[in-house]
Short mmCIF file of C-alpha atoms and ligand atoms in Angstrom, two decimals:
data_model
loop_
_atom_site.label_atom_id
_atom_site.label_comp_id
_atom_site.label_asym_id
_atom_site.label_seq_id
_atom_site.Cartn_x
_atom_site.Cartn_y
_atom_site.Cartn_z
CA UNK B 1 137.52 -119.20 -199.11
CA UNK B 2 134.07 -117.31 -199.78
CA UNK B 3 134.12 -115.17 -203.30
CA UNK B 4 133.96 -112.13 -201.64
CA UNK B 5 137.29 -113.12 -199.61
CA UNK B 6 139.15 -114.64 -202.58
CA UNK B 7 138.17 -111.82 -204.94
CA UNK B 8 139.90 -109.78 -201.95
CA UNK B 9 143.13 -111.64 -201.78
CA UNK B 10 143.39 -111.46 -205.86
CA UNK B 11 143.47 -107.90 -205.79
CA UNK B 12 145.51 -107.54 -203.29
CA UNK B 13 148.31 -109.92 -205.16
CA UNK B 14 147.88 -108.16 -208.04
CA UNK B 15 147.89 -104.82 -206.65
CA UNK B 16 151.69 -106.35 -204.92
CA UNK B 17 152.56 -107.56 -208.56
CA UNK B 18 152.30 -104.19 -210.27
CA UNK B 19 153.17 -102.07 -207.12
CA UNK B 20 156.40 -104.39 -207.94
CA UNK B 21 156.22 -103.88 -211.38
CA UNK B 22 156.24 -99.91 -210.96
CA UNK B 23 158.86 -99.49 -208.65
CA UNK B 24 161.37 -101.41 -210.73
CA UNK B 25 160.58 -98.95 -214.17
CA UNK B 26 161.00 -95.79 -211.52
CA UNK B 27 164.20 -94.35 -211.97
CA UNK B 28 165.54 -94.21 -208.23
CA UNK B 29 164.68 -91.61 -205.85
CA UNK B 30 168.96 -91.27 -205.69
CA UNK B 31 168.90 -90.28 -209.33
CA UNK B 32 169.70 -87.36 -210.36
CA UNK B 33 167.86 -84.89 -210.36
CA UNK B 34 167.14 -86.33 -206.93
CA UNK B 35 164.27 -84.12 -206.23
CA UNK B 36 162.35 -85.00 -209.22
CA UNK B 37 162.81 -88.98 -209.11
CA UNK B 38 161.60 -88.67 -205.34
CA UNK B 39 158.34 -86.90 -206.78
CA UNK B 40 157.46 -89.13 -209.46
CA UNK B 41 158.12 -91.80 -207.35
CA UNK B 42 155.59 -90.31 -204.38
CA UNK B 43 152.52 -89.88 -206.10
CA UNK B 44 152.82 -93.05 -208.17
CA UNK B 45 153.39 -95.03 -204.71
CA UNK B 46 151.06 -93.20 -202.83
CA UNK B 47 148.54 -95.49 -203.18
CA UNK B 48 145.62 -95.61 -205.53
CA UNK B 49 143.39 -98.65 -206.12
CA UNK B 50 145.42 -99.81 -209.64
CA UNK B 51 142.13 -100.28 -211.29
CA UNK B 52 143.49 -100.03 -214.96
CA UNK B 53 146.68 -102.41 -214.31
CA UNK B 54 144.42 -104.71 -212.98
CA UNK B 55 142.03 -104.07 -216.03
CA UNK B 56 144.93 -104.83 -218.57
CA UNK B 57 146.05 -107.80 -216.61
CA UNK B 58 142.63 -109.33 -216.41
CA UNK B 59 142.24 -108.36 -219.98
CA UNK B 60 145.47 -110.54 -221.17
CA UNK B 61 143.93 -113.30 -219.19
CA UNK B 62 140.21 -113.14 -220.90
CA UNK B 63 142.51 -113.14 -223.89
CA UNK B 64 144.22 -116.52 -222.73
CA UNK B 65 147.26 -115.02 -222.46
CA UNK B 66 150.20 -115.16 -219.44
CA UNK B 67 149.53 -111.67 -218.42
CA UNK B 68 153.42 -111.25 -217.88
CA UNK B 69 153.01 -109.82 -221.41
CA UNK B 70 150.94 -107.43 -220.48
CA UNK B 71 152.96 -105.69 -217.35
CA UNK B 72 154.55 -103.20 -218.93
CA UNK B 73 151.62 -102.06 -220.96
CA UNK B 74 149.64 -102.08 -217.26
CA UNK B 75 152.79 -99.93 -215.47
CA UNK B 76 152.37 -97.60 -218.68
CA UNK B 77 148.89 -97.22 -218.09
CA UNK B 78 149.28 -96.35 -214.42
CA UNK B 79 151.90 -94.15 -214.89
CA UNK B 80 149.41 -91.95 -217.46
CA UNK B 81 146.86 -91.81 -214.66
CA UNK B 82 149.14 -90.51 -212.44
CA UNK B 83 150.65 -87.67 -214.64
CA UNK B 84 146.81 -86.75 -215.09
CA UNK B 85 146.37 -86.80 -211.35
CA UNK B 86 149.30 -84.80 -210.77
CA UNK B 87 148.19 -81.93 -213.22
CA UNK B 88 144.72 -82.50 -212.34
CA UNK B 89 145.38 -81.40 -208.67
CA UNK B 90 147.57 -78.34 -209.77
CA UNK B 91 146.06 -74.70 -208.46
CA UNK B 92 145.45 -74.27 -212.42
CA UNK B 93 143.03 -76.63 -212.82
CA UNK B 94 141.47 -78.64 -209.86
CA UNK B 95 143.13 -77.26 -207.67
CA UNK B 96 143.24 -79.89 -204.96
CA UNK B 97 145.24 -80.50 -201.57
CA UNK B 98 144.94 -84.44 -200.73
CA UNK B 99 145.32 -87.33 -203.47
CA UNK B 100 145.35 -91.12 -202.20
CA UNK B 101 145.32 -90.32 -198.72
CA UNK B 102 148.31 -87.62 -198.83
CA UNK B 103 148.86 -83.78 -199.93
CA UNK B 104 149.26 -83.27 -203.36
CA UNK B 105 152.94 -83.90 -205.45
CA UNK B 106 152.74 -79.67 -205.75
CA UNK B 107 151.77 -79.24 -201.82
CA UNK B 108 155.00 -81.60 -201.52
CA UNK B 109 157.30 -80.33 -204.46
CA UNK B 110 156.30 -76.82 -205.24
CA UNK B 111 154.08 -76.27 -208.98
CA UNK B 112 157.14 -76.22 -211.10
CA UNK B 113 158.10 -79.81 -209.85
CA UNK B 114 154.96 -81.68 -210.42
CA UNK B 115 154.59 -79.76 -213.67
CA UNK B 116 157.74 -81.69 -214.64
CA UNK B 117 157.13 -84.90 -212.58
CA UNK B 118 153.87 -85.25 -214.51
CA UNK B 119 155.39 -84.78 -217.95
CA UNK B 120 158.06 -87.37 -216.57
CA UNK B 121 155.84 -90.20 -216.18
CA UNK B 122 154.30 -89.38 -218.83
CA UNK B 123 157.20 -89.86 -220.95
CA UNK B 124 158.06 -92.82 -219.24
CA UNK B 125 154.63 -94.71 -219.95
CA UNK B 126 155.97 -94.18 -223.32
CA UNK B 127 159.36 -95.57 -223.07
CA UNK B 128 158.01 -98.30 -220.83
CA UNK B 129 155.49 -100.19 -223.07
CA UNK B 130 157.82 -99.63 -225.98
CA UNK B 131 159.31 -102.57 -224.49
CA UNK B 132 156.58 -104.49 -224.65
CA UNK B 133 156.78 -107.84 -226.39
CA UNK B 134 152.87 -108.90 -227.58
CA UNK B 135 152.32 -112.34 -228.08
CA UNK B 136 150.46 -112.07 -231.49
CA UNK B 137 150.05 -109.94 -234.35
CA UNK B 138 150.32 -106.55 -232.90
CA UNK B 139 153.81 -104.98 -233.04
CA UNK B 140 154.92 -102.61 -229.60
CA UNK B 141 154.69 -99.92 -232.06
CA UNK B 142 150.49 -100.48 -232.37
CA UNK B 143 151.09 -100.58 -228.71
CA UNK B 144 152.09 -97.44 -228.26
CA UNK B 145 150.14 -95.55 -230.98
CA UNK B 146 147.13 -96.74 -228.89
CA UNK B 147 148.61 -95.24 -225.66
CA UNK B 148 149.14 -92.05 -227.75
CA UNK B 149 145.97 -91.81 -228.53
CA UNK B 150 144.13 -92.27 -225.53
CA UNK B 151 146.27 -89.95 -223.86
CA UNK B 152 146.07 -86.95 -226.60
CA UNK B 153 144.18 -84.43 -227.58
CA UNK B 154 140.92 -86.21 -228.78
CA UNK B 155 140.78 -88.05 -225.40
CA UNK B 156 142.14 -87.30 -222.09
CA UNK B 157 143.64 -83.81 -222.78
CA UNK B 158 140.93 -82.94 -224.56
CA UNK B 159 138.39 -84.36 -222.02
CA UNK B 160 140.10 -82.08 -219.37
CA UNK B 161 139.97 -79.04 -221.48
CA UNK B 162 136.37 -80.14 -222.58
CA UNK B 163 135.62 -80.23 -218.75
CA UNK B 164 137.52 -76.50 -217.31
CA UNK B 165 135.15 -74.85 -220.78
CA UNK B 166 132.30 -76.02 -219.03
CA UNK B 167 132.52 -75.00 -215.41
CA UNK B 168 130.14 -72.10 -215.08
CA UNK B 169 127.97 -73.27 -217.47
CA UNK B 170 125.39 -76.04 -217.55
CA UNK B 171 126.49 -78.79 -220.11
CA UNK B 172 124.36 -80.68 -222.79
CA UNK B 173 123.64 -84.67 -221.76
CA UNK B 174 125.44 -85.17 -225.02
CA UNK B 175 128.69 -82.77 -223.47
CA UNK B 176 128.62 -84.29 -220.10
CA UNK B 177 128.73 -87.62 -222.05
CA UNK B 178 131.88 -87.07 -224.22
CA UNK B 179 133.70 -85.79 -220.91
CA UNK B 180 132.92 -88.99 -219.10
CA UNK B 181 133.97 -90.89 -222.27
CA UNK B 182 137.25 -88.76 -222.89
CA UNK B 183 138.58 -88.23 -219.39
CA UNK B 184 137.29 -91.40 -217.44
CA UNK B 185 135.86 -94.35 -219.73
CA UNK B 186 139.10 -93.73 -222.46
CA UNK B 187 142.11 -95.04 -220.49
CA UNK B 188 139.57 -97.57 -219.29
CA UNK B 189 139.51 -98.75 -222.39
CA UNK B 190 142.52 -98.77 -223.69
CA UNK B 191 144.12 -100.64 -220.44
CA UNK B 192 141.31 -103.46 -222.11
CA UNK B 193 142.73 -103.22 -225.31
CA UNK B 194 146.58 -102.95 -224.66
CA UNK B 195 145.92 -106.12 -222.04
CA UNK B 196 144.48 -107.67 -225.08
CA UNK B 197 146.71 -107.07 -227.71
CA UNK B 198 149.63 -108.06 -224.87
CA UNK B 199 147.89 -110.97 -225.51
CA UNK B 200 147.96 -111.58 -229.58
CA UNK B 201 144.13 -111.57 -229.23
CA UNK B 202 141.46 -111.15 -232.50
CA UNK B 203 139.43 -108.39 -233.66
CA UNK B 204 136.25 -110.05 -231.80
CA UNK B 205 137.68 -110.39 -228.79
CA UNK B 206 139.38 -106.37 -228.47
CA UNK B 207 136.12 -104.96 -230.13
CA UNK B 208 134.48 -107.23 -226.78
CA UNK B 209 136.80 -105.91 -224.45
CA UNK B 210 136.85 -102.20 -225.45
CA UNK B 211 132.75 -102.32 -224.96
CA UNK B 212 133.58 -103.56 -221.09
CA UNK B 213 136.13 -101.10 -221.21
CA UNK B 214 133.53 -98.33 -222.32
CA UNK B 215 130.79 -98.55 -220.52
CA UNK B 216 132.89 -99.21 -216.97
CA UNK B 217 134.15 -96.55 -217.43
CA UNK B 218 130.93 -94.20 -217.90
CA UNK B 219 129.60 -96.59 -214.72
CA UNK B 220 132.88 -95.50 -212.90
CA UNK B 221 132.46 -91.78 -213.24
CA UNK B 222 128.82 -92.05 -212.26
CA UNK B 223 129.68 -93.95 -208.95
CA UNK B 224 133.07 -91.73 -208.52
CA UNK B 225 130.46 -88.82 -208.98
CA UNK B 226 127.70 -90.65 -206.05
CA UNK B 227 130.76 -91.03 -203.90
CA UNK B 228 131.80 -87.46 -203.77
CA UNK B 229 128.40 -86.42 -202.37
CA UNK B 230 128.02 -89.63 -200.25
CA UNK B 231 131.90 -89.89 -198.89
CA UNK B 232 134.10 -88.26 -196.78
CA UNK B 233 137.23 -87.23 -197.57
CA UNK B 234 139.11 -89.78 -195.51
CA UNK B 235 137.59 -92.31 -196.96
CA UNK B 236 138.00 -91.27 -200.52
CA UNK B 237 141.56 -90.35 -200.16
CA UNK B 238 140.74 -86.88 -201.97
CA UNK B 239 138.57 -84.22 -201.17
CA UNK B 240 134.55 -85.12 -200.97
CA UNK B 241 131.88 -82.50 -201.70
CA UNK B 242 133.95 -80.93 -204.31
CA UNK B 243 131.82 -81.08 -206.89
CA UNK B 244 128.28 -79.71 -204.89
CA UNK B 245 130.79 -76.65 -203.65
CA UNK B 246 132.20 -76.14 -206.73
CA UNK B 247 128.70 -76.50 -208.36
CA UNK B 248 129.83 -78.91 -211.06
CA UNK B 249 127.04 -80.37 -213.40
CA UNK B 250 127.34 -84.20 -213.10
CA UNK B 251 125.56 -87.27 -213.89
CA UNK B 252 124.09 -87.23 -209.95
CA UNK B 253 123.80 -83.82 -209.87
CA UNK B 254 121.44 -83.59 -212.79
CA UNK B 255 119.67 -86.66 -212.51
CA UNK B 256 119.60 -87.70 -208.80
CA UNK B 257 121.48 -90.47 -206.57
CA UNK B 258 118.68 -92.84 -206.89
CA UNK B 259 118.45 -92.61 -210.84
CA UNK B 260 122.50 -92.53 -211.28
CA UNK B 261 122.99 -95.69 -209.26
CA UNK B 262 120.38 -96.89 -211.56
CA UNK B 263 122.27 -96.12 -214.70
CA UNK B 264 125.49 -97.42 -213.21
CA UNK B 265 123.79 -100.94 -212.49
CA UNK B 266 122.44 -100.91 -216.20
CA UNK B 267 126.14 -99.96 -217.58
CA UNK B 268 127.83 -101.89 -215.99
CA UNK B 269 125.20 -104.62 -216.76
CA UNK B 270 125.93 -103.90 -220.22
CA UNK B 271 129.58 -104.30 -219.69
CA UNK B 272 129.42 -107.77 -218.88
CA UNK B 273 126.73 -108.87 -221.23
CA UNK B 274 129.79 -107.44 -223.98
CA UNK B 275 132.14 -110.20 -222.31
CA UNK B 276 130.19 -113.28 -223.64
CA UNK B 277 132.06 -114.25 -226.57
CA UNK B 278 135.08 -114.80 -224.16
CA UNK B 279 133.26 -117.27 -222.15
CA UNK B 280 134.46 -118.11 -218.37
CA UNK B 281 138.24 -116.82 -219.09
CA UNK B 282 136.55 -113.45 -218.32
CA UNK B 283 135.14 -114.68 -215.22
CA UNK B 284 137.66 -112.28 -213.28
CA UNK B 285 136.72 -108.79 -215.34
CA UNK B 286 132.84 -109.80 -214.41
CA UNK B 287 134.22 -109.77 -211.02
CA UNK B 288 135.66 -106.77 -211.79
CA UNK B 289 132.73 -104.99 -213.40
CA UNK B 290 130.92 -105.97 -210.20
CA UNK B 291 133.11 -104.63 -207.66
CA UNK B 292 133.61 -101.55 -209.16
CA UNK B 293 129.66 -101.19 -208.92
CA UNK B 294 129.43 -101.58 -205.04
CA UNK B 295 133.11 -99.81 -204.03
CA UNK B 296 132.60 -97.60 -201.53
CA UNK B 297 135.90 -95.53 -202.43
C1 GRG S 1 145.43 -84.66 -218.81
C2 GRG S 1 145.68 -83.19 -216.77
C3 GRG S 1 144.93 -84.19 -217.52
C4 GRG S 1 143.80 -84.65 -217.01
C5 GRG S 1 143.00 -85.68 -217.67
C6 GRG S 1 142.13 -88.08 -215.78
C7 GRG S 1 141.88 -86.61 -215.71
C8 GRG S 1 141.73 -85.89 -216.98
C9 GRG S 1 141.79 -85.94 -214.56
C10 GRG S 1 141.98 -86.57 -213.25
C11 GRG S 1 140.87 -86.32 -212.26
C12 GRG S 1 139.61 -87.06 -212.53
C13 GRG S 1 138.43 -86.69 -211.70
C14 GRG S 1 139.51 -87.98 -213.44
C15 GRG S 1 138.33 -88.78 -213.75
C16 GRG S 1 138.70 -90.21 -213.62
C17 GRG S 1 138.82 -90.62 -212.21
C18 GRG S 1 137.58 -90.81 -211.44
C19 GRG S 1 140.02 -90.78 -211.68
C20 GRG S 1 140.31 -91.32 -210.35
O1 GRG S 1 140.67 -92.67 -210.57
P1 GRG S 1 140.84 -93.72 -209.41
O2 GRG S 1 139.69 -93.64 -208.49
O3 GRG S 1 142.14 -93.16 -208.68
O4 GRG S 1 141.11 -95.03 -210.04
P2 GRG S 1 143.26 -93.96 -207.86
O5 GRG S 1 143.89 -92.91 -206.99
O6 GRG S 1 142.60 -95.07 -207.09
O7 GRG S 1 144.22 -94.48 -208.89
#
């Protein structure tokens, strides 16, 4: 098989792995409240590329690590991204129609619903990798505390509310930075570091991985921003153009396509240089790194 192919059919088991892996921590659609299982349960399988499970996976591997340990920290992960989807797409704040390829949980379930579905799964991340049983040093209580964090007020929250104070307004380099960093590159990161400490691994190698971790991310936000002005909304799942109509200040919108595919190539350059000390167990998170430089979606 050529790389290309067999880089292909590894996502695509993985992707089958934690599409698995999700369903089974789901309460079922029957439960009651039935209407609210069915919503969680919608937007988390309505697709989505499973970036950070895959992240956290390959990041228990790097580590040397079965990265069964790491599952429930990935599903935990996942289901944080998709509460912030959820709210993200609410008339409040993004205000969006179409998320991975379908209307949004509120078009679906009314505001009130995804409100709730989103706080949900965001409780359930929490319950989910409390049950996680890392191989090493770390207890599931570190575990979680990192989870909290990311997902709190100094990151993701805060990145959002960073992000709605600046629309209107022109931000500083150093503003547009800290959004990327608390919204996008953040749960990036973590998913590294939870994969890793899944895995029992040492201060090196989690400082290593949380450098991957950071600047993907920042290289992930600049290419999600290039794809928004260079996709259309089929492809992307979500709605293209958004940001030009909505006259958002991002990285390609201040700087230019040619100069932000630039910086992604030299981030995400810098993300694998940070891999070295794990040698050719990271050979799948270069991968990885790669890919995520070329997607087109
Ligand atoms: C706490 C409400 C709240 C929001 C936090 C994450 C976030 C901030 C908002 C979501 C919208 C957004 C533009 C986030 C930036 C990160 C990003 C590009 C997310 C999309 O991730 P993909 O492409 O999505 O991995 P899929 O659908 O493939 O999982």
């Amino acid at each position: 098989m050529n790389p290309a192919k067999e880089f292909k059919a590894y996502t695509a088991s993985q992707q089958k792995r934690i599409n698995a892996a999700l369903r089974s921590f789901l309460p079922r659609a029957s439960c009651r409240p039935k209407t609210l299982h069915e919503s969680m349960r919608y937007s988390v399988s309505a697709g989505g590329k499973r970036l950070r499970p895959i992240l956290c996976l390959a990041a228990a591997e790097a580590c040397g690590s079965n990265d069964n340990l790491a599952m429930p920290a990935a599903c935990a992960v996942e289901f944080v991204h998709t509460y912030s989807l959820i709210h993200d797409d609410l008339p409040c704040m993004d205000d969006d129609d179409l998320r991975r390829g379908k209307p949004t949980n509120h078009k679906v379930y009314g505001e009130a619903v995804a409100v709730l579905a989103g706080d949900a799964l965001l409780t359930l991340a929490f319950e989910v990798i409390s049950q996680s049983k890392p191989a090493g040093k770390y207890t599931a209580a570190e575990m979680v505390q990192e989870l909290a964090l990311t997902a709190g007020s100094k990151r993701l929250v805060g990145g959002q509310v960073m992000d709605m104070e600046g629309e209107g307004a022109e931000p500083s380099a150093r503003q547009l930075r800290f959004i990327h960093e608390s919204k996008t590159a953040a749960l990036l990161t973590c998913s590294m570091r939870l994969g890793a400490m899944a895995a029992g691994a040492n201060p090196g190698k989690i400082d290593a991985l949380s450098q991957f971790g950071q600047a993907t991310g920042l290289a992930f936000q600049i290419i999600d921003d290039i794809l928004d002005i260079t996709q259309s909304s089929e492809k992307l799942g979500k709605s293209a153009g958004k940001d030009l109509a909505t006259e958002k200040a991002t990285y390609p919108s201040t700087h230019g396509l040619e100069k932000s595919r630039r910086e992604a190539a030299r981030l995400t350059e810098q993300a694998i240089t940070a891999l070295k000390p794990l040698g050719s167990k990271a050979s799948r998170l270069r991968e990885i790194g790669s890919y995520l430089l070329d997607r087109d979606y």
